PDB file of N, CA, C and O in Angstrom:
ATOM      1  N   LYS A 146      50.252 -59.181 -45.714  1.00  0.00           N
ATOM      2  CA  LYS A 146      50.592 -58.693 -46.987  1.00  0.00           C
ATOM      3  C   LYS A 146      51.385 -59.852 -47.777  1.00  0.00           C
ATOM      4  O   LYS A 146      51.784 -59.165 -48.905  1.00  0.00           O
ATOM      5  N   LEU A 147      52.284 -60.420 -47.426  1.00  0.00           N
ATOM      6  CA  LEU A 147      53.569 -60.912 -47.579  1.00  0.00           C
ATOM      7  C   LEU A 147      53.270 -61.848 -48.752  1.00  0.00           C
ATOM      8  O   LEU A 147      53.369 -61.891 -49.724  1.00  0.00           O
ATOM      9  N   ARG A 148      51.600 -62.331 -48.743  1.00  0.00           N
ATOM     10  CA  ARG A 148      51.043 -62.769 -49.784  1.00  0.00           C
ATOM     11  C   ARG A 148      51.061 -62.221 -50.933  1.00  0.00           C
ATOM     12  O   ARG A 148      50.815 -62.651 -52.512  1.00  0.00           O
ATOM     13  N   LYS A 149      50.121 -61.261 -50.878  1.00  0.00           N
ATOM     14  CA  LYS A 149      49.953 -60.651 -51.623  1.00  0.00           C
ATOM     15  C   LYS A 149      51.344 -59.917 -52.378  1.00  0.00           C
ATOM     16  O   LYS A 149      51.285 -60.140 -54.018  1.00  0.00           O
ATOM     17  N   TYR A 150      52.518 -59.875 -51.694  1.00  0.00           N
ATOM     18  CA  TYR A 150      53.278 -59.804 -52.845  1.00  0.00           C
ATOM     19  C   TYR A 150      53.877 -60.693 -53.139  1.00  0.00           C
ATOM     20  O   TYR A 150      55.172 -60.778 -54.030  1.00  0.00           O
ATOM     21  N   GLY A 151      53.542 -61.800 -53.324  1.00  0.00           N
ATOM     22  CA  GLY A 151      53.889 -63.134 -54.570  1.00  0.00           C
ATOM     23  C   GLY A 151      54.588 -64.083 -53.695  1.00  0.00           C
ATOM     24  O   GLY A 151      54.962 -65.074 -53.955  1.00  0.00           O
ATOM     25  N   MET A 152      55.163 -63.841 -52.192  1.00  0.00           N
ATOM     26  CA  MET A 152      55.249 -65.142 -51.153  1.00  0.00           C
ATOM     27  C   MET A 152      54.607 -66.153 -51.191  1.00  0.00           C
ATOM     28  O   MET A 152      53.390 -66.423 -51.221  1.00  0.00           O
ATOM     29  N   THR A 153      55.377 -67.412 -51.268  1.00  0.00           N
ATOM     30  CA  THR A 153      54.796 -68.413 -51.219  1.00  0.00           C
ATOM     31  C   THR A 153      55.000 -68.995 -49.551  1.00  0.00           C
ATOM     32  O   THR A 153      55.100 -68.249 -48.761  1.00  0.00           O
ATOM     33  N   MET A 154      54.202 -69.847 -49.294  1.00  0.00           N
ATOM     34  CA  MET A 154      53.878 -70.198 -48.009  1.00  0.00           C
ATOM     35  C   MET A 154      55.114 -70.281 -47.265  1.00  0.00           C
ATOM     36  O   MET A 154      55.194 -70.016 -46.191  1.00  0.00           O
ATOM     37  N   VAL A 155      55.674 -70.997 -47.673  1.00  0.00           N
ATOM     38  CA  VAL A 155      56.907 -71.620 -47.202  1.00  0.00           C
ATOM     39  C   VAL A 155      57.580 -70.405 -46.905  1.00  0.00           C
ATOM     40  O   VAL A 155      58.483 -70.062 -45.641  1.00  0.00           O
ATOM     41  N   ASN A 156      57.992 -69.531 -48.281  1.00  0.00           N
ATOM     42  CA  ASN A 156      58.757 -68.142 -48.097  1.00  0.00           C
ATOM     43  C   ASN A 156      58.286 -67.196 -46.771  1.00  0.00           C
ATOM     44  O   ASN A 156      58.869 -66.762 -45.714  1.00  0.00           O
ATOM     45  N   ILE A 157      56.765 -67.245 -46.653  1.00  0.00           N
ATOM     46  CA  ILE A 157      56.129 -66.387 -45.507  1.00  0.00           C
ATOM     47  C   ILE A 157      56.792 -67.168 -44.200  1.00  0.00           C
ATOM     48  O   ILE A 157      56.971 -66.526 -42.914  1.00  0.00           O
ATOM     49  N   ALA A 158      56.541 -68.510 -43.577  1.00  0.00           N
ATOM     50  CA  ALA A 158      56.463 -69.070 -42.834  1.00  0.00           C
ATOM     51  C   ALA A 158      58.279 -68.987 -42.597  1.00  0.00           C
ATOM     52  O   ALA A 158      58.539 -67.983 -41.314  1.00  0.00           O
ATOM     53  N   GLU A 159      59.230 -69.110 -43.424  1.00  0.00           N
ATOM     54  CA  GLU A 159      60.420 -68.248 -42.739  1.00  0.00           C
ATOM     55  C   GLU A 159      61.030 -66.749 -42.915  1.00  0.00           C
ATOM     56  O   GLU A 159      61.540 -67.008 -41.626  1.00  0.00           O
ATOM     57  N   GLU A 160      60.139 -65.982 -43.358  1.00  0.00           N
ATOM     58  CA  GLU A 160      60.313 -64.925 -42.680  1.00  0.00           C
ATOM     59  C   GLU A 160      59.445 -64.173 -41.717  1.00  0.00           C
ATOM     60  O   GLU A 160      60.127 -63.759 -40.925  1.00  0.00           O
ATOM     61  N   LEU A 161      58.534 -65.172 -41.097  1.00  0.00           N
ATOM     62  CA  LEU A 161      58.455 -64.745 -39.366  1.00  0.00           C
ATOM     63  C   LEU A 161      58.870 -65.643 -38.567  1.00  0.00           C
ATOM     64  O   LEU A 161      59.544 -65.311 -38.006  1.00  0.00           O
ATOM     65  N   ASN A 162      59.734 -66.608 -38.828  1.00  0.00           N
ATOM     66  CA  ASN A 162      60.576 -67.120 -38.347  1.00  0.00           C
ATOM     67  C   ASN A 162      62.108 -66.262 -37.916  1.00  0.00           C
ATOM     68  O   ASN A 162      62.281 -66.178 -36.454  1.00  0.00           O
ATOM     69  N   ARG A 163      62.224 -65.818 -39.416  1.00  0.00           N
ATOM     70  CA  ARG A 163      63.619 -64.995 -39.453  1.00  0.00           C
ATOM     71  C   ARG A 163      63.157 -63.783 -37.899  1.00  0.00           C
ATOM     72  O   ARG A 163      64.109 -63.230 -37.637  1.00  0.00           O
ATOM     73  N   ARG A 164      62.308 -63.358 -38.121  1.00  0.00           N
ATOM     74  CA  ARG A 164      61.395 -62.617 -37.331  1.00  0.00           C
ATOM     75  C   ARG A 164      61.801 -62.482 -35.977  1.00  0.00           C
ATOM     76  O   ARG A 164      61.096 -61.765 -34.910  1.00  0.00           O
ATOM     77  N   GLY A 165      61.582 -64.204 -35.404  1.00  0.00           N
ATOM     78  CA  GLY A 165      61.899 -64.379 -34.597  1.00  0.00           C
ATOM     79  C   GLY A 165      60.070 -64.844 -33.951  1.00  0.00           C
ATOM     80  O   GLY A 165      59.716 -64.943 -32.556  1.00  0.00           O
ATOM     81  N   LEU A 166      59.286 -64.809 -34.704  1.00  0.00           N
ATOM     82  CA  LEU A 166      58.027 -65.070 -34.671  1.00  0.00           C
ATOM     83  C   LEU A 166      57.583 -66.271 -34.392  1.00  0.00           C
ATOM     84  O   LEU A 166      58.485 -67.204 -35.206  1.00  0.00           O
ATOM     85  N   LYS A 167      56.700 -66.484 -32.941  1.00  0.00           N
ATOM     86  CA  LYS A 167      56.350 -68.393 -33.045  1.00  0.00           C
ATOM     87  C   LYS A 167      54.673 -68.200 -32.603  1.00  0.00           C
ATOM     88  O   LYS A 167      54.363 -67.620 -32.666  1.00  0.00           O
ATOM     89  N   THR A 168      53.992 -69.317 -33.036  1.00  0.00           N
ATOM     90  CA  THR A 168      53.149 -70.186 -33.339  1.00  0.00           C
ATOM     91  C   THR A 168      52.255 -69.933 -31.681  1.00  0.00           C
ATOM     92  O   THR A 168      53.284 -69.534 -30.867  1.00  0.00           O
ATOM     93  N   LYS A 169      50.992 -69.736 -31.649  1.00  0.00           N
ATOM     94  CA  LYS A 169      50.711 -70.075 -30.468  1.00  0.00           C
ATOM     95  C   LYS A 169      51.230 -70.702 -29.089  1.00  0.00           C
ATOM     96  O   LYS A 169      50.891 -71.150 -27.950  1.00  0.00           O
ATOM     97  N   GLN A 170      51.442 -71.847 -30.042  1.00  0.00           N
ATOM     98  CA  GLN A 170      52.173 -72.800 -29.065  1.00  0.00           C
ATOM     99  C   GLN A 170      53.971 -73.029 -28.918  1.00  0.00           C
ATOM    100  O   GLN A 170      54.273 -73.595 -27.930  1.00  0.00           O
ATOM    101  N   GLY A 171      54.038 -71.785 -29.204  1.00  0.00           N
ATOM    102  CA  GLY A 171      55.927 -71.637 -29.107  1.00  0.00           C
ATOM    103  C   GLY A 171      56.902 -71.989 -29.973  1.00  0.00           C
ATOM    104  O   GLY A 171      57.982 -72.110 -29.885  1.00  0.00           O
ATOM    105  N   ASN A 172      55.647 -72.705 -31.057  1.00  0.00           N
ATOM    106  CA  ASN A 172      56.960 -73.213 -32.037  1.00  0.00           C
ATOM    107  C   ASN A 172      57.107 -72.542 -33.256  1.00  0.00           C
ATOM    108  O   ASN A 172      56.568 -71.045 -33.593  1.00  0.00           O
ATOM    109  N   GLU A 173      58.292 -72.587 -33.884  1.00  0.00           N
ATOM    110  CA  GLU A 173      58.375 -72.001 -35.452  1.00  0.00           C
ATOM    111  C   GLU A 173      57.460 -72.070 -36.657  1.00  0.00           C
ATOM    112  O   GLU A 173      56.631 -73.341 -36.220  1.00  0.00           O
ATOM    113  N   PHE A 174      57.158 -71.370 -37.104  1.00  0.00           N
ATOM    114  CA  PHE A 174      55.935 -71.497 -37.972  1.00  0.00           C
ATOM    115  C   PHE A 174      56.565 -72.566 -39.081  1.00  0.00           C
ATOM    116  O   PHE A 174      57.520 -72.232 -39.999  1.00  0.00           O
ATOM    117  N   ARG A 175      55.290 -73.192 -39.503  1.00  0.00           N
ATOM    118  CA  ARG A 175      55.670 -74.292 -41.325  1.00  0.00           C
ATOM    119  C   ARG A 175      54.603 -73.701 -42.178  1.00  0.00           C
ATOM    120  O   ARG A 175      53.140 -72.517 -41.645  1.00  0.00           O
ATOM    121  N   HIS A 176      54.650 -73.758 -42.802  1.00  0.00           N
ATOM    122  CA  HIS A 176      53.370 -73.491 -44.250  1.00  0.00           C
ATOM    123  C   HIS A 176      52.513 -74.049 -44.236  1.00  0.00           C
ATOM    124  O   HIS A 176      51.550 -73.436 -44.212  1.00  0.00           O
ATOM    125  N   SER A 177      52.422 -74.711 -43.174  1.00  0.00           N
ATOM    126  CA  SER A 177      51.128 -75.596 -43.140  1.00  0.00           C
ATOM    127  C   SER A 177      50.043 -74.350 -42.100  1.00  0.00           C
ATOM    128  O   SER A 177      49.003 -74.379 -42.041  1.00  0.00           O
ATOM    129  N   ALA A 178      50.981 -73.650 -40.906  1.00  0.00           N
ATOM    130  CA  ALA A 178      50.073 -73.099 -40.454  1.00  0.00           C
ATOM    131  C   ALA A 178      49.851 -71.940 -41.234  1.00  0.00           C
ATOM    132  O   ALA A 178      48.635 -70.692 -40.541  1.00  0.00           O
ATOM    133  N   ILE A 179      50.834 -71.443 -41.816  1.00  0.00           N
ATOM    134  CA  ILE A 179      50.068 -70.100 -42.932  1.00  0.00           C
ATOM    135  C   ILE A 179      49.082 -70.445 -43.567  1.00  0.00           C
ATOM    136  O   ILE A 179      48.409 -69.710 -44.043  1.00  0.00           O
ATOM    137  N   GLN A 180      48.957 -71.662 -44.327  1.00  0.00           N
ATOM    138  CA  GLN A 180      48.112 -72.287 -45.006  1.00  0.00           C
ATOM    139  C   GLN A 180      46.743 -71.634 -43.994  1.00  0.00           C
ATOM    140  O   GLN A 180      45.924 -71.997 -44.491  1.00  0.00           O
ATOM    141  N   GLY A 181      46.767 -72.494 -42.885  1.00  0.00           N
ATOM    142  CA  GLY A 181      45.639 -72.582 -41.865  1.00  0.00           C
ATOM    143  C   GLY A 181      44.900 -71.033 -41.562  1.00  0.00           C
ATOM    144  O   GLY A 181      43.687 -70.621 -41.640  1.00  0.00           O
ATOM    145  N   ILE A 182      45.946 -70.254 -41.344  1.00  0.00           N
ATOM    146  CA  ILE A 182      45.588 -68.866 -41.271  1.00  0.00           C
ATOM    147  C   ILE A 182      44.461 -68.313 -42.311  1.00  0.00           C
ATOM    148  O   ILE A 182      43.721 -67.857 -42.254  1.00  0.00           O
ATOM    149  N   LEU A 183      45.400 -68.798 -43.419  1.00  0.00           N
ATOM    150  CA  LEU A 183      44.782 -68.401 -44.787  1.00  0.00           C
ATOM    151  C   LEU A 183      43.205 -68.541 -45.344  1.00  0.00           C
ATOM    152  O   LEU A 183      42.544 -68.030 -45.799  1.00  0.00           O
ATOM    153  N   ASN A 184      43.482 -69.876 -44.797  1.00  0.00           N
ATOM    154  CA  ASN A 184      41.662 -70.741 -45.408  1.00  0.00           C
ATOM    155  C   ASN A 184      41.069 -70.402 -44.201  1.00  0.00           C
ATOM    156  O   ASN A 184      39.484 -70.693 -44.686  1.00  0.00           O
ATOM    157  N   ASN A 185      41.499 -69.378 -43.175  1.00  0.00           N
ATOM    158  CA  ASN A 185      40.294 -69.144 -41.661  1.00  0.00           C
ATOM    159  C   ASN A 185      40.377 -67.675 -41.979  1.00  0.00           C
ATOM    160  O   ASN A 185      40.727 -67.084 -40.480  1.00  0.00           O
ATOM    161  N   LYS A 186      40.855 -67.009 -42.675  1.00  0.00           N
ATOM    162  CA  LYS A 186      41.134 -65.663 -42.914  1.00  0.00           C
ATOM    163  C   LYS A 186      40.397 -65.112 -41.696  1.00  0.00           C
ATOM    164  O   LYS A 186      40.409 -63.589 -41.485  1.00  0.00           O
ATOM    165  N   GLU A 187      38.974 -65.505 -41.471  1.00  0.00           N
ATOM    166  CA  GLU A 187      37.683 -64.484 -41.001  1.00  0.00           C
ATOM    167  C   GLU A 187      38.092 -64.209 -39.926  1.00  0.00           C
ATOM    168  O   GLU A 187      38.116 -63.278 -39.193  1.00  0.00           O
ATOM    169  N   MET A 188      38.352 -65.774 -38.944  1.00  0.00           N
ATOM    170  CA  MET A 188      38.428 -65.909 -37.520  1.00  0.00           C
ATOM    171  C   MET A 188      39.828 -65.191 -37.667  1.00  0.00           C
ATOM    172  O   MET A 188      40.099 -63.891 -36.506  1.00  0.00           O
ATOM    173  N   TYR A 189      40.713 -64.909 -38.239  1.00  0.00           N
ATOM    174  CA  TYR A 189      41.913 -64.029 -37.945  1.00  0.00           C
ATOM    175  C   TYR A 189      41.329 -62.515 -38.167  1.00  0.00           C
ATOM    176  O   TYR A 189      42.410 -62.106 -37.509  1.00  0.00           O
ATOM    177  N   GLN A 190      41.032 -62.519 -38.599  1.00  0.00           N
ATOM    178  CA  GLN A 190      40.428 -61.231 -38.835  1.00  0.00           C
ATOM    179  C   GLN A 190      39.392 -60.474 -37.984  1.00  0.00           C
ATOM    180  O   GLN A 190      39.202 -59.159 -37.355  1.00  0.00           O
ATOM    181  N   GLY A 191      39.644 -61.125 -37.112  1.00  0.00           N
ATOM    182  CA  GLY A 191      38.308 -61.334 -35.999  1.00  0.00           C
ATOM    183  C   GLY A 191      37.106 -61.503 -36.310  1.00  0.00           C
ATOM    184  O   GLY A 191      36.195 -60.912 -35.111  1.00  0.00           O
ATOM    185  N   HIS A 192      36.870 -62.280 -37.180  1.00  0.00           N
ATOM    186  CA  HIS A 192      35.312 -62.710 -37.007  1.00  0.00           C
ATOM    187  C   HIS A 192      35.135 -64.187 -36.733  1.00  0.00           C
ATOM    188  O   HIS A 192      35.851 -65.173 -36.370  1.00  0.00           O
ATOM    189  N   TYR A 193      33.531 -64.176 -36.648  1.00  0.00           N
ATOM    190  CA  TYR A 193      33.169 -65.693 -35.875  1.00  0.00           C
ATOM    191  C   TYR A 193      32.479 -66.251 -36.870  1.00  0.00           C
ATOM    192  O   TYR A 193      31.070 -65.691 -36.764  1.00  0.00           O
ATOM    193  N   ARG A 194      32.359 -67.569 -37.320  1.00  0.00           N
ATOM    194  CA  ARG A 194      30.727 -68.076 -37.837  1.00  0.00           C
ATOM    195  C   ARG A 194      31.004 -69.381 -37.745  1.00  0.00           C
ATOM    196  O   ARG A 194      32.088 -70.301 -37.469  1.00  0.00           O
ATOM    197  N   TYR A 195      29.942 -69.539 -37.370  1.00  0.00           N
ATOM    198  CA  TYR A 195      29.456 -71.245 -36.987  1.00  0.00           C
ATOM    199  C   TYR A 195      27.973 -71.507 -37.490  1.00  0.00           C
ATOM    200  O   TYR A 195      27.440 -70.879 -37.780  1.00  0.00           O
ATOM    201  N   GLY A 196      27.870 -72.852 -37.949  1.00  0.00           N
ATOM    202  CA  GLY A 196      26.383 -73.210 -38.474  1.00  0.00           C
ATOM    203  C   GLY A 196      26.056 -72.636 -39.401  1.00  0.00           C
ATOM    204  O   GLY A 196      27.072 -72.176 -40.385  1.00  0.00           O
ATOM    205  N   ILE A 197      24.454 -72.269 -39.756  1.00  0.00           N
ATOM    206  CA  ILE A 197      24.153 -71.910 -40.997  1.00  0.00           C
ATOM    207  C   ILE A 197      23.793 -70.161 -40.645  1.00  0.00           C
ATOM    208  O   ILE A 197      22.756 -69.911 -40.051  1.00  0.00           O
ATOM    209  N   GLY A 198      24.399 -69.768 -40.699  1.00  0.00           N
ATOM    210  CA  GLY A 198      23.401 -68.048 -40.776  1.00  0.00           C
ATOM    211  C   GLY A 198      24.321 -67.262 -39.539  1.00  0.00           C
ATOM    212  O   GLY A 198      23.840 -66.170 -39.442  1.00  0.00           O
ATOM    213  N   HIS A 199      25.126 -68.238 -39.306  1.00  0.00           N
ATOM    214  CA  HIS A 199      25.743 -67.257 -37.493  1.00  0.00           C
ATOM    215  C   HIS A 199      27.251 -67.270 -38.293  1.00  0.00           C
ATOM    216  O   HIS A 199      28.237 -67.629 -38.074  1.00  0.00           O
ATOM    217  N   PHE A 200      26.972 -65.559 -37.916  1.00  0.00           N
ATOM    218  CA  PHE A 200      28.397 -64.792 -38.135  1.00  0.00           C
ATOM    219  C   PHE A 200      28.400 -63.526 -37.500  1.00  0.00           C
ATOM    220  O   PHE A 200      27.604 -62.462 -37.409  1.00  0.00           O
ATOM    221  N   PHE A 201      29.251 -63.165 -36.461  1.00  0.00           N
ATOM    222  CA  PHE A 201      29.482 -62.414 -35.674  1.00  0.00           C
ATOM    223  C   PHE A 201      30.958 -61.110 -36.434  1.00  0.00           C
ATOM    224  O   PHE A 201      31.969 -61.822 -35.816  1.00  0.00           O
ATOM    225  N   LYS A 202      31.041 -60.448 -36.884  1.00  0.00           N
ATOM    226  CA  LYS A 202      31.722 -59.541 -37.008  1.00  0.00           C
ATOM    227  C   LYS A 202      32.630 -58.925 -35.875  1.00  0.00           C
ATOM    228  O   LYS A 202      32.037 -58.316 -35.027  1.00  0.00           O
ATOM    229  N   ASN A 203      33.560 -58.436 -36.006  1.00  0.00           N
ATOM    230  CA  ASN A 203      34.595 -58.396 -34.843  1.00  0.00           C
ATOM    231  C   ASN A 203      34.084 -59.042 -33.574  1.00  0.00           C
ATOM    232  O   ASN A 203      34.067 -57.808 -32.379  1.00  0.00           O
ATOM    233  N   HIS A 204      33.929 -59.645 -33.483  1.00  0.00           N
ATOM    234  CA  HIS A 204      33.530 -60.927 -32.320  1.00  0.00           C
ATOM    235  C   HIS A 204      35.512 -60.525 -31.455  1.00  0.00           C
ATOM    236  O   HIS A 204      34.824 -61.063 -29.908  1.00  0.00           O
ATOM    237  N   HIS A 205      36.178 -60.607 -31.624  1.00  0.00           N
ATOM    238  CA  HIS A 205      37.369 -60.992 -30.747  1.00  0.00           C
ATOM    239  C   HIS A 205      38.766 -59.746 -31.576  1.00  0.00           C
ATOM    240  O   HIS A 205      38.122 -59.742 -32.925  1.00  0.00           O
ATOM    241  N   ASP A 206      39.606 -60.119 -30.891  1.00  0.00           N
ATOM    242  CA  ASP A 206      40.561 -58.987 -31.597  1.00  0.00           C
ATOM    243  C   ASP A 206      41.455 -59.889 -32.637  1.00  0.00           C
ATOM    244  O   ASP A 206      41.561 -60.876 -32.625  1.00  0.00           O
ATOM    245  N   ALA A 207      41.794 -58.782 -34.181  1.00  0.00           N
ATOM    246  CA  ALA A 207      42.544 -59.740 -34.971  1.00  0.00           C
ATOM    247  C   ALA A 207      43.688 -59.114 -35.412  1.00  0.00           C
ATOM    248  O   ALA A 207      43.831 -58.399 -34.177  1.00  0.00           O
ATOM    249  N   ILE A 208      44.278 -60.534 -35.731  1.00  0.00           N
ATOM    250  CA  ILE A 208      46.267 -60.432 -35.900  1.00  0.00           C
ATOM    251  C   ILE A 208      46.112 -59.800 -37.661  1.00  0.00           C
ATOM    252  O   ILE A 208      47.710 -59.918 -37.480  1.00  0.00           O
ATOM    253  N   ILE A 209      45.004 -60.391 -38.107  1.00  0.00           N
ATOM    254  CA  ILE A 209      45.549 -59.843 -39.837  1.00  0.00           C
ATOM    255  C   ILE A 209      44.430 -58.789 -40.133  1.00  0.00           C
ATOM    256  O   ILE A 209      43.259 -58.798 -39.701  1.00  0.00           O
ATOM    257  N   LYS A 210      44.877 -57.830 -40.795  1.00  0.00           N
ATOM    258  CA  LYS A 210      43.776 -56.664 -40.847  1.00  0.00           C
ATOM    259  C   LYS A 210      42.979 -57.206 -42.726  1.00  0.00           C
ATOM    260  O   LYS A 210      43.409 -58.168 -43.241  1.00  0.00           O
ATOM    261  N   GLU A 211      41.864 -56.644 -42.614  1.00  0.00           N
ATOM    262  CA  GLU A 211      41.175 -57.407 -44.232  1.00  0.00           C
ATOM    263  C   GLU A 211      41.942 -57.097 -45.353  1.00  0.00           C
ATOM    264  O   GLU A 211      41.758 -57.727 -45.913  1.00  0.00           O
ATOM    265  N   ASP A 212      42.347 -56.007 -45.368  1.00  0.00           N
ATOM    266  CA  ASP A 212      43.255 -55.235 -46.819  1.00  0.00           C
ATOM    267  C   ASP A 212      44.349 -56.295 -46.206  1.00  0.00           C
ATOM    268  O   ASP A 212      45.089 -55.999 -48.160  1.00  0.00           O
ATOM    269  N   ASP A 213      44.545 -56.566 -45.082  1.00  0.00           N
ATOM    270  CA  ASP A 213      46.276 -57.728 -45.844  1.00  0.00           C
ATOM    271  C   ASP A 213      45.891 -59.057 -46.384  1.00  0.00           C
ATOM    272  O   ASP A 213      47.262 -59.463 -46.590  1.00  0.00           O
ATOM    273  N   VAL A 214      44.562 -59.558 -46.862  1.00  0.00           N
ATOM    274  CA  VAL A 214      44.651 -60.707 -47.665  1.00  0.00           C
ATOM    275  C   VAL A 214      43.878 -60.711 -48.722  1.00  0.00           C
ATOM    276  O   VAL A 214      43.266 -59.406 -48.883  1.00  0.00           O
TER     277      VAL A 214
END
């Protein structure tokens, strides 16, 4: 949602760090982590795609909602 409100990836990373959130490796967020999430939003929405024509909707738990990006 933060991106929808015009925040930059740097600002989003700063906000997540301010809230005390960490990456899966336990590190603070950097803009590159935010960029990776936004570039792979289907995966973070719980979907999985591989190869040509292989798409699995709701394959795993989502960490972002589809209407948030």
